[in-house]
mmCIF file of C-alpha atoms in Angstrom:
data_model
loop_
_atom_site.group_PDB
_atom_site.id
_atom_site.type_symbol
_atom_site.label_atom_id
_atom_site.label_comp_id
_atom_site.label_asym_id
_atom_site.label_seq_id
_atom_site.Cartn_x
_atom_site.Cartn_y
_atom_site.Cartn_z
ATOM 1 C CA MET L 1 5.323 -9.944 -28.641
ATOM 2 C CA SER L 2 7.260 -6.667 -28.533
ATOM 3 C CA LYS L 3 4.621 -5.020 -30.775
ATOM 4 C CA LEU L 4 1.874 -6.192 -28.393
ATOM 5 C CA LEU L 5 3.718 -4.762 -25.390
ATOM 6 C CA LYS L 6 4.209 -1.440 -27.166
ATOM 7 C CA LEU L 7 0.506 -1.354 -28.069
ATOM 8 C CA ILE L 8 -0.502 -2.056 -24.452
ATOM 9 C CA LYS L 9 1.917 0.575 -23.152
ATOM 10 C CA LYS L 10 0.623 3.161 -25.616
ATOM 11 C CA ASN L 11 -3.030 2.523 -24.761
ATOM 12 C CA PHE L 12 -2.602 1.679 -21.068
ATOM 13 C CA ILE L 13 -4.912 4.440 -19.811
ATOM 14 C CA ILE L 14 -7.621 3.446 -22.286
ATOM 15 C CA ILE L 15 -7.304 -0.212 -21.217
ATOM 16 C CA LYS L 16 -7.624 0.825 -17.560
ATOM 17 C CA LEU L 17 -10.695 2.898 -18.389
ATOM 18 C CA ILE L 18 -12.294 -0.047 -20.218
ATOM 19 C CA ILE L 19 -11.623 -2.320 -17.208
ATOM 20 C CA LEU L 20 -13.106 0.308 -14.860
ATOM 21 C CA ILE L 21 -16.286 0.672 -16.947
ATOM 22 C CA THR L 22 -16.628 -3.108 -17.376
ATOM 23 C CA PHE L 23 -16.488 -3.862 -13.640
ATOM 24 C CA LEU L 24 -18.774 -0.942 -12.751
ATOM 25 C CA TYR L 25 -21.261 -2.224 -15.327
ATOM 26 C CA LEU L 26 -21.140 -5.712 -13.799
ATOM 27 C CA VAL L 27 -21.815 -4.269 -10.342
ATOM 28 C CA TYR L 28 -24.622 -2.038 -11.654
ATOM 29 C CA ASN L 29 -26.147 -4.832 -13.703
ATOM 30 C CA ASN L 30 -26.319 -7.023 -10.585
ATOM 31 C CA GLY L 31 -28.244 -4.289 -8.782
ATOM 32 C CA ASN L 32 -25.464 -3.710 -6.245
ATOM 33 C CA ILE L 33 -25.425 0.098 -6.297
ATOM 34 C CA ASN L 34 -27.483 2.064 -3.772
ATOM 35 C CA ILE L 35 -27.144 5.815 -4.366
ATOM 36 C CA ASP L 36 -29.052 6.717 -1.190
ATOM 37 C CA LEU L 37 -26.690 4.620 0.929
ATOM 38 C CA ILE L 38 -23.664 6.280 -0.678
ATOM 39 C CA LYS L 39 -25.105 9.757 -0.056
ATOM 40 C CA SER L 40 -25.854 8.834 3.555
ATOM 41 C CA GLY L 41 -22.298 7.562 4.086
ATOM 42 C CA ILE L 42 -20.449 10.534 2.628
ATOM 43 C CA SER L 43 -22.686 13.010 4.507
ATOM 44 C CA ASN L 44 -22.054 11.419 7.917
ATOM 45 C CA LYS L 45 -19.851 13.996 9.677
ATOM 46 C CA THR L 46 -18.742 11.615 12.424
ATOM 47 C CA LEU L 47 -17.680 9.018 9.875
ATOM 48 C CA ILE L 48 -15.819 11.618 7.782
ATOM 49 C CA ALA L 49 -13.960 12.925 10.853
ATOM 50 C CA LEU L 50 -12.937 9.415 11.969
ATOM 51 C CA PHE L 51 -11.899 8.510 8.433
ATOM 52 C CA LEU L 52 -9.707 11.603 8.009
ATOM 53 C CA ILE L 53 -8.038 11.112 11.403
ATOM 54 C CA LEU L 54 -7.298 7.416 10.816
ATOM 55 C CA THR L 55 -6.059 8.057 7.275
ATOM 56 C CA PHE L 56 -3.736 10.816 8.486
ATOM 57 C CA ILE L 57 -2.328 8.470 11.160
ATOM 58 C CA GLN L 58 -1.783 5.794 8.494
ATOM 59 C CA GLN L 59 0.017 8.281 6.274
ATOM 60 C CA TYR L 60 2.248 9.542 9.083
ATOM 61 C CA ILE L 61 3.208 5.998 10.122
ATOM 62 C CA GLY L 62 3.933 5.369 6.440
ATOM 63 C CA ALA L 63 6.296 8.359 6.520
ATOM 64 C CA ILE L 64 8.125 6.845 9.506
ATOM 65 C CA ARG L 65 8.417 3.584 7.544
ATOM 66 C CA ALA L 66 9.722 5.492 4.513
ATOM 67 C CA LYS L 67 12.388 7.128 6.668
ATOM 68 C CA ILE L 68 13.579 3.677 7.783
ATOM 69 C CA LEU L 69 13.522 2.394 4.197
ATOM 70 C CA LEU L 70 15.673 5.351 3.169
ATOM 71 C CA GLY L 71 18.116 4.676 5.995
ATOM 72 C CA LEU L 72 17.428 8.051 7.608
ATOM 73 C CA GLU L 73 16.088 6.980 10.999
ATOM 74 C CA ASN L 74 19.147 8.339 12.800
ATOM 75 C CA LYS L 75 19.350 11.572 10.810
ATOM 76 C CA ASN L 76 17.447 14.788 11.445
ATOM 77 C CA ASN L 77 17.758 16.538 8.097
ATOM 78 C CA LEU L 78 14.617 14.945 6.638
ATOM 79 C CA SER L 79 11.945 14.279 9.253
ATOM 80 C CA ALA L 80 8.942 11.983 9.061
ATOM 81 C CA TRP L 81 6.828 15.151 8.955
ATOM 82 C CA ASP L 82 8.681 16.323 5.814
ATOM 83 C CA ILE L 83 8.102 12.949 4.157
ATOM 84 C CA ASN L 84 4.456 13.060 5.267
ATOM 85 C CA GLN L 85 4.014 16.443 3.557
ATOM 86 C CA ILE L 86 5.545 15.101 0.339
ATOM 87 C CA THR L 87 3.291 12.033 0.478
ATOM 88 C CA TRP L 88 0.187 14.136 1.066
ATOM 89 C CA SER L 89 1.149 16.475 -1.777
ATOM 90 C CA ALA L 90 1.556 13.408 -4.007
ATOM 91 C CA SER L 91 -1.948 12.317 -2.968
ATOM 92 C CA PHE L 92 -3.270 15.646 -4.228
ATOM 93 C CA VAL L 93 -1.476 15.087 -7.539
ATOM 94 C CA SER L 94 -3.456 11.836 -7.877
ATOM 95 C CA CYS L 95 -6.654 13.944 -7.744
ATOM 96 C CA ILE L 96 -5.491 15.987 -10.736
ATOM 97 C CA LEU L 97 -3.943 13.086 -12.641
ATOM 98 C CA PRO L 98 -5.955 9.969 -11.701
ATOM 99 C CA VAL L 99 -3.125 7.573 -12.532
ATOM 100 C CA SER L 100 -1.182 6.036 -9.646
ATOM 101 C CA ILE L 101 2.176 6.404 -11.397
ATOM 102 C CA ALA L 102 1.733 10.205 -11.589
ATOM 103 C CA SER L 103 1.656 10.626 -7.806
ATOM 104 C CA GLU L 104 4.489 8.095 -7.452
ATOM 105 C CA VAL L 105 6.682 10.006 -9.903
ATOM 106 C CA TYR L 106 5.947 13.273 -8.064
ATOM 107 C CA LYS L 107 6.789 11.712 -4.701
ATOM 108 C CA ILE L 108 10.067 10.236 -5.948
ATOM 109 C CA SER L 109 11.104 13.480 -7.664
ATOM 110 C CA GLU L 110 10.354 15.545 -4.538
ATOM 111 C CA LEU L 111 12.341 13.180 -2.324
ATOM 112 C CA ILE L 112 15.255 13.371 -4.732
ATOM 113 C CA LYS L 113 15.152 17.187 -4.540
ATOM 114 C CA GLU L 114 15.008 17.081 -0.747
ATOM 115 C CA LYS L 115 17.922 14.658 -0.514
ATOM 116 C CA LYS L 116 20.443 15.718 -3.106
ATOM 117 C CA TYR L 117 23.121 13.450 -1.630
ATOM 118 C CA GLN L 118 20.710 10.541 -1.176
ATOM 119 C CA SER L 119 20.961 7.735 -3.717
ATOM 120 C CA LYS L 120 18.177 8.061 -6.282
ATOM 121 C CA ASP L 121 18.134 4.283 -6.499
ATOM 122 C CA ASP L 122 17.342 4.020 -2.776
ATOM 123 C CA ILE L 123 14.281 6.240 -3.207
ATOM 124 C CA ILE L 124 12.979 4.011 -6.013
ATOM 125 C CA TYR L 125 13.720 0.859 -3.982
ATOM 126 C CA MET L 126 11.846 2.441 -1.050
ATOM 127 C CA SER L 127 8.788 2.804 -3.258
ATOM 128 C CA ILE L 128 9.041 -0.847 -4.377
ATOM 129 C CA PHE L 129 9.532 -2.252 -0.876
ATOM 130 C CA THR L 130 6.618 -0.167 0.418
ATOM 131 C CA LYS L 131 4.341 -2.082 -1.945
ATOM 132 C CA VAL L 132 5.937 -5.424 -0.997
ATOM 133 C CA LEU L 133 5.443 -4.733 2.716
ATOM 134 C CA THR L 134 1.831 -3.707 2.057
ATOM 135 C CA LEU L 135 1.183 -7.019 0.310
ATOM 136 C CA VAL L 136 2.882 -9.046 3.066
ATOM 137 C CA SER L 137 0.921 -7.270 5.821
ATOM 138 C CA LEU L 138 -2.396 -7.799 3.995
ATOM 139 C CA VAL L 139 -1.663 -11.526 3.619
ATOM 140 C CA ILE L 140 -0.777 -11.834 7.327
ATOM 141 C CA LEU L 141 -3.888 -9.923 8.444
ATOM 142 C CA THR L 142 -6.100 -12.020 6.153
ATOM 143 C CA LEU L 143 -4.778 -15.273 7.629
ATOM 144 C CA VAL L 144 -5.013 -14.055 11.227
ATOM 145 C CA SER L 145 -8.540 -12.624 10.923
ATOM 146 C CA TYR L 146 -9.817 -15.662 9.018
ATOM 147 C CA ILE L 147 -8.476 -18.093 11.615
ATOM 148 C CA LEU L 148 -9.806 -16.030 14.522
ATOM 149 C CA PHE L 149 -13.335 -15.835 13.104
ATOM 150 C CA SER L 150 -13.548 -19.370 11.737
ATOM 151 C CA LEU L 151 -12.657 -21.106 15.011
ATOM 152 C CA SER L 152 -14.150 -21.061 18.478
ATOM 153 C CA PHE L 153 -11.094 -21.098 20.709
ATOM 154 C CA ASP L 154 -10.698 -22.801 23.998
ATOM 155 C CA SER L 155 -7.454 -22.233 25.910
ATOM 156 C CA ASN L 156 -5.617 -25.147 24.198
ATOM 157 C CA GLN L 157 -6.648 -24.071 20.693
ATOM 158 C CA LEU L 158 -5.608 -20.504 21.387
ATOM 159 C CA LEU L 159 -2.189 -21.724 22.566
ATOM 160 C CA ILE L 160 -1.786 -23.808 19.391
ATOM 161 C CA PHE L 161 -2.858 -20.864 17.243
ATOM 162 C CA LEU L 162 -0.387 -18.474 18.880
ATOM 163 C CA SER L 163 2.361 -21.090 18.559
ATOM 164 C CA ILE L 164 1.704 -21.461 14.831
ATOM 165 C CA ILE L 165 1.783 -17.680 14.320
ATOM 166 C CA THR L 166 5.046 -17.459 16.291
ATOM 167 C CA ILE L 167 6.636 -20.258 14.247
ATOM 168 C CA LEU L 168 5.540 -18.622 10.971
ATOM 169 C CA PHE L 169 6.944 -15.272 12.099
ATOM 170 C CA PHE L 170 10.346 -16.688 13.010
ATOM 171 C CA THR L 171 10.426 -18.799 9.841
ATOM 172 C CA ALA L 172 9.868 -15.650 7.765
ATOM 173 C CA PHE L 173 12.410 -13.824 9.926
ATOM 174 C CA LEU L 174 15.076 -16.459 9.277
ATOM 175 C CA PHE L 175 14.120 -16.776 5.617
ATOM 176 C CA ARG L 176 15.396 -13.268 4.939
ATOM 177 C CA PHE L 177 18.970 -14.626 5.278
ATOM 178 C CA LYS L 178 18.195 -17.168 2.557
ATOM 179 C CA ILE L 179 17.042 -14.288 0.371
ATOM 180 C CA LEU L 180 20.304 -12.495 1.096
ATOM 181 C CA ASN L 181 22.256 -15.576 -0.024
ATOM 182 C CA LEU L 182 20.054 -15.936 -3.103
ATOM 183 C CA LEU L 183 20.594 -12.289 -3.931
ATOM 184 C CA GLN L 184 24.362 -12.786 -3.792
ATOM 185 C CA VAL L 185 24.074 -15.724 -6.214
ATOM 186 C CA VAL L 186 21.842 -13.759 -8.611
ATOM 187 C CA TYR L 187 24.213 -10.796 -8.450
ATOM 188 C CA ARG L 188 27.228 -12.977 -9.285
ATOM 189 C CA TYR L 189 25.250 -14.561 -12.139
ATOM 190 C CA ILE L 190 24.352 -11.140 -13.580
ATOM 191 C CA ILE L 191 27.886 -9.822 -13.343
ATOM 192 C CA ASP L 192 29.990 -12.921 -14.071
ATOM 193 C CA VAL L 193 27.915 -15.321 -16.172
ATOM 194 C CA LEU L 194 26.071 -12.750 -18.257
ATOM 195 C CA ASN L 195 29.217 -10.644 -18.435
ATOM 196 C CA ILE L 196 27.300 -7.398 -18.045
ATOM 197 C CA LYS L 197 29.296 -4.524 -19.521
ATOM 198 C CA ASN L 198 26.578 -1.898 -19.431
ATOM 199 C CA GLN L 199 27.666 0.352 -16.575
ATOM 200 C CA PHE L 200 24.107 1.514 -15.872
ATOM 201 C CA ILE L 201 22.775 -2.043 -15.348
ATOM 202 C CA PHE L 202 25.897 -2.987 -13.389
ATOM 203 C CA ASN L 203 25.391 -0.048 -11.007
ATOM 204 C CA ARG L 204 21.669 -0.787 -10.546
ATOM 205 C CA ALA L 205 22.384 -4.442 -9.664
ATOM 206 C CA PHE L 206 25.174 -3.447 -7.278
ATOM 207 C CA ASN L 207 23.093 -0.743 -5.570
ATOM 208 C CA PHE L 208 20.067 -3.028 -5.164
ATOM 209 C CA LYS L 209 22.182 -5.753 -3.571
ATOM 210 C CA ASN L 210 23.688 -3.275 -1.114
ATOM 211 C CA TYR L 211 20.310 -1.714 -0.353
ATOM 212 C CA TYR L 212 18.691 -5.070 0.435
ATOM 213 C CA ILE L 213 21.595 -6.223 2.605
ATOM 214 C CA ARG L 214 21.654 -2.934 4.499
ATOM 215 C CA LEU L 215 17.885 -3.040 5.017
ATOM 216 C CA PHE L 216 17.277 -6.647 6.064
ATOM 217 C CA ARG L 217 20.504 -7.681 7.745
ATOM 218 C CA ASN L 218 19.463 -5.579 10.760
ATOM 219 C CA PRO L 219 16.801 -7.609 12.669
ATOM 220 C CA ILE L 220 15.478 -4.591 14.565
ATOM 221 C CA LYS L 221 14.980 -2.622 11.362
ATOM 222 C CA SER L 222 13.266 -5.586 9.657
ATOM 223 C CA THR L 223 10.891 -6.083 12.590
ATOM 224 C CA LYS L 224 10.048 -2.378 12.727
ATOM 225 C CA LEU L 225 9.136 -2.349 9.040
ATOM 226 C CA VAL L 226 6.819 -5.356 9.359
ATOM 227 C CA ILE L 227 5.137 -4.012 12.526
ATOM 228 C CA LEU L 228 4.616 -0.540 11.021
ATOM 229 C CA SER L 229 3.147 -2.093 7.852
ATOM 230 C CA LEU L 230 0.781 -4.250 9.931
ATOM 231 C CA ILE L 231 -0.367 -1.183 11.895
ATOM 232 C CA ILE L 232 -0.989 0.801 8.691
ATOM 233 C CA GLN L 233 -3.113 -1.919 7.112
ATOM 234 C CA SER L 234 -4.906 -2.662 10.396
ATOM 235 C CA LEU L 235 -5.972 0.997 10.517
ATOM 236 C CA ASN L 236 -7.023 0.743 6.876
ATOM 237 C CA ILE L 237 -9.211 -2.257 7.711
ATOM 238 C CA ILE L 238 -10.692 -0.371 10.674
ATOM 239 C CA THR L 239 -11.727 2.489 8.366
ATOM 240 C CA PHE L 240 -13.676 0.002 6.239
ATOM 241 C CA LEU L 241 -15.267 -1.498 9.359
ATOM 242 C CA LEU L 242 -16.331 1.981 10.497
ATOM 243 C CA ILE L 243 -17.893 2.678 7.100
ATOM 244 C CA ILE L 244 -19.840 -0.597 7.325
ATOM 245 C CA TYR L 245 -20.890 0.129 10.919
ATOM 246 C CA TYR L 246 -22.088 3.707 10.336
ATOM 247 C CA SER L 247 -23.616 3.076 6.886
ATOM 248 C CA LEU L 248 -25.379 -0.238 7.413
ATOM 249 C CA GLU L 249 -25.935 -0.202 11.206
ATOM 250 C CA LEU L 250 -25.225 -3.913 11.465
ATOM 251 C CA PRO L 251 -24.564 -5.826 14.713
ATOM 252 C CA ILE L 252 -20.963 -5.462 15.848
ATOM 253 C CA ASN L 253 -20.236 -9.198 15.301
ATOM 254 C CA SER L 254 -21.291 -8.962 11.647
ATOM 255 C CA VAL L 255 -19.148 -5.856 11.197
ATOM 256 C CA LEU L 256 -16.079 -7.491 12.727
ATOM 257 C CA GLU L 257 -16.539 -10.600 10.576
ATOM 258 C CA ALA L 258 -15.984 -8.407 7.527
ATOM 259 C CA SER L 259 -12.319 -8.138 8.546
ATOM 260 C CA THR L 260 -11.829 -11.658 7.151
ATOM 261 C CA VAL L 261 -12.383 -10.453 3.575
ATOM 262 C CA ILE L 262 -11.492 -6.744 3.635
ATOM 263 C CA PRO L 263 -7.686 -7.309 3.260
ATOM 264 C CA THR L 264 -8.323 -9.289 0.077
ATOM 265 C CA GLY L 265 -10.570 -6.511 -1.229
ATOM 266 C CA ILE L 266 -7.910 -3.897 -0.458
ATOM 267 C CA PHE L 267 -5.278 -5.955 -2.299
ATOM 268 C CA ILE L 268 -7.485 -6.326 -5.403
ATOM 269 C CA SER L 269 -8.271 -2.600 -5.405
ATOM 270 C CA LEU L 270 -4.520 -1.855 -5.330
ATOM 271 C CA LEU L 271 -3.837 -3.862 -8.499
ATOM 272 C CA PRO L 272 -2.718 -1.441 -11.234
ATOM 273 C CA ILE L 273 -5.337 -2.591 -13.736
ATOM 274 C CA SER L 274 -7.926 0.113 -13.160
ATOM 275 C CA ILE L 275 -7.957 3.846 -12.433
ATOM 276 C CA GLN L 276 -7.323 4.240 -8.674
ATOM 277 C CA GLY L 277 -9.071 0.935 -7.942
ATOM 278 C CA LEU L 278 -12.480 2.016 -9.175
ATOM 279 C CA GLY L 279 -14.433 -0.783 -10.780
ATOM 280 C CA THR L 280 -12.142 -3.556 -9.597
ATOM 281 C CA GLY L 281 -12.519 -2.420 -5.971
ATOM 282 C CA ASN L 282 -16.299 -2.110 -6.316
ATOM 283 C CA PHE L 283 -16.608 -5.571 -7.817
ATOM 284 C CA ALA L 284 -14.202 -7.174 -5.323
ATOM 285 C CA PHE L 285 -15.926 -5.740 -2.238
ATOM 286 C CA SER L 286 -19.345 -6.520 -3.676
ATOM 287 C CA GLU L 287 -18.512 -10.207 -4.122
ATOM 288 C CA LEU L 288 -16.376 -10.631 -0.989
ATOM 289 C CA LEU L 289 -18.799 -8.985 1.451
ATOM 290 C CA LYS L 290 -21.732 -10.780 -0.163
ATOM 291 C CA GLY L 291 -20.060 -14.021 0.925
ATOM 292 C CA ILE L 292 -20.570 -13.046 4.588
ATOM 293 C CA GLY L 293 -24.106 -11.726 4.123
ATOM 294 C CA ILE L 294 -23.437 -8.029 3.374
ATOM 295 C CA ASP L 295 -25.066 -6.983 0.081
ATOM 296 C CA ASN L 296 -23.736 -3.434 -0.179
ATOM 297 C CA GLY L 297 -20.025 -4.098 -0.681
ATOM 298 C CA SER L 298 -19.798 -1.918 -3.793
ATOM 299 C CA ASP L 299 -21.359 1.030 -1.956
ATOM 300 C CA ILE L 300 -18.948 0.558 0.960
ATOM 301 C CA PHE L 301 -15.992 0.822 -1.414
ATOM 302 C CA THR L 302 -17.524 3.844 -3.161
ATOM 303 C CA ILE L 303 -17.874 5.643 0.196
ATOM 304 C CA TYR L 304 -14.270 4.713 1.022
ATOM 305 C CA PHE L 305 -13.111 6.010 -2.364
ATOM 306 C CA ALA L 306 -15.048 9.285 -1.996
ATOM 307 C CA MET L 307 -13.616 9.925 1.479
ATOM 308 C CA SER L 308 -10.108 9.049 0.269
ATOM 309 C CA TYR L 309 -10.582 11.634 -2.474
ATOM 310 C CA ILE L 310 -11.524 14.246 0.151
ATOM 311 C CA PHE L 311 -8.396 13.416 2.152
ATOM 312 C CA ASN L 312 -6.222 13.497 -0.965
ATOM 313 C CA PHE L 313 -7.680 16.825 -2.042
ATOM 314 C CA ILE L 314 -6.768 18.340 1.344
ATOM 315 C CA GLY L 315 -3.215 17.529 0.221
ATOM 316 C CA LEU L 316 -3.538 20.755 -1.794
ATOM 317 C CA ILE L 317 -2.487 22.585 1.399
ATOM 318 C CA PRO L 318 0.979 20.958 1.782
ATOM 319 C CA PHE L 319 1.299 21.017 -2.032
ATOM 320 C CA LEU L 320 0.892 24.818 -2.106
ATOM 321 C CA LEU L 321 3.082 25.256 0.974
ATOM 322 C CA ARG L 322 5.881 23.335 -0.718
ATOM 323 C CA MET L 323 5.522 25.433 -3.863
ATOM 324 C CA LYS L 324 5.721 28.613 -1.749
ATOM 325 C CA VAL L 325 8.911 27.385 -0.030
ATOM 326 C CA LYS L 326 10.520 26.623 -3.397
ATOM 327 C CA ARG L 327 9.914 30.193 -4.530
#
């Protein structure tokens, strides 16, 4: 088993490339690639402008969320704008090294340099919880959009629906205390039962417990993080809807219906099994959008990917500015 893991680790990029090519071939073989549509989408100036604006807003809100995750919301020495610049610079790194971990390593290292007294563990935990919050927000948005578009509400049904959402929210809100208790039990098990003597592991377990308690014991902070994550992913969904609207010129109802499957497509494209979501994202959007009568799902994702690359490449500006400041 250990030999297999070492082999996978050693050839991880090659495996990702094989997965990318395989899924792109499946999409191409099914006749789901329209080069003219892609060219039309990426040459639409209005669409590009809207995409860049919405993506920048998403990134800046993400920087505000990162500041909360780092416990810096009441401190002025590292602003959301500073974090935004680091994030954008990291996006540019992903253009040079098309592996998600490369930009993540750059981002973490730059934050550590900016915050010499900040716990390095906290910065890594911030990165982990960012992904967790992204997943949670995508699940919530999928459920909400699916329910809204699969039912015709009268006033009573709408009241029931809102009540269910409220109950689920408060259940999740209260459940965080159960996680806190569980974390205490796991921590005691690691330290006492396993008799951990490795100081490095001991410190990581202790720091993670403290980080989680500090982050989620505060109800206002927890709510802010969830709301910010929902806003970020809602804007992400809107960018996809705009691409569908401007590229395919479908009726507005058909465009809005796509919001029931887009969160799932985004989640699949974020899985670290392909290079920056290519291949897996194309296949996922092709199949998901086909289920609601849209046959160009792969092209929609390709346009999204191309515009994301443009936005990421603009990150060269803050990247160079940061290099100049260092000198």
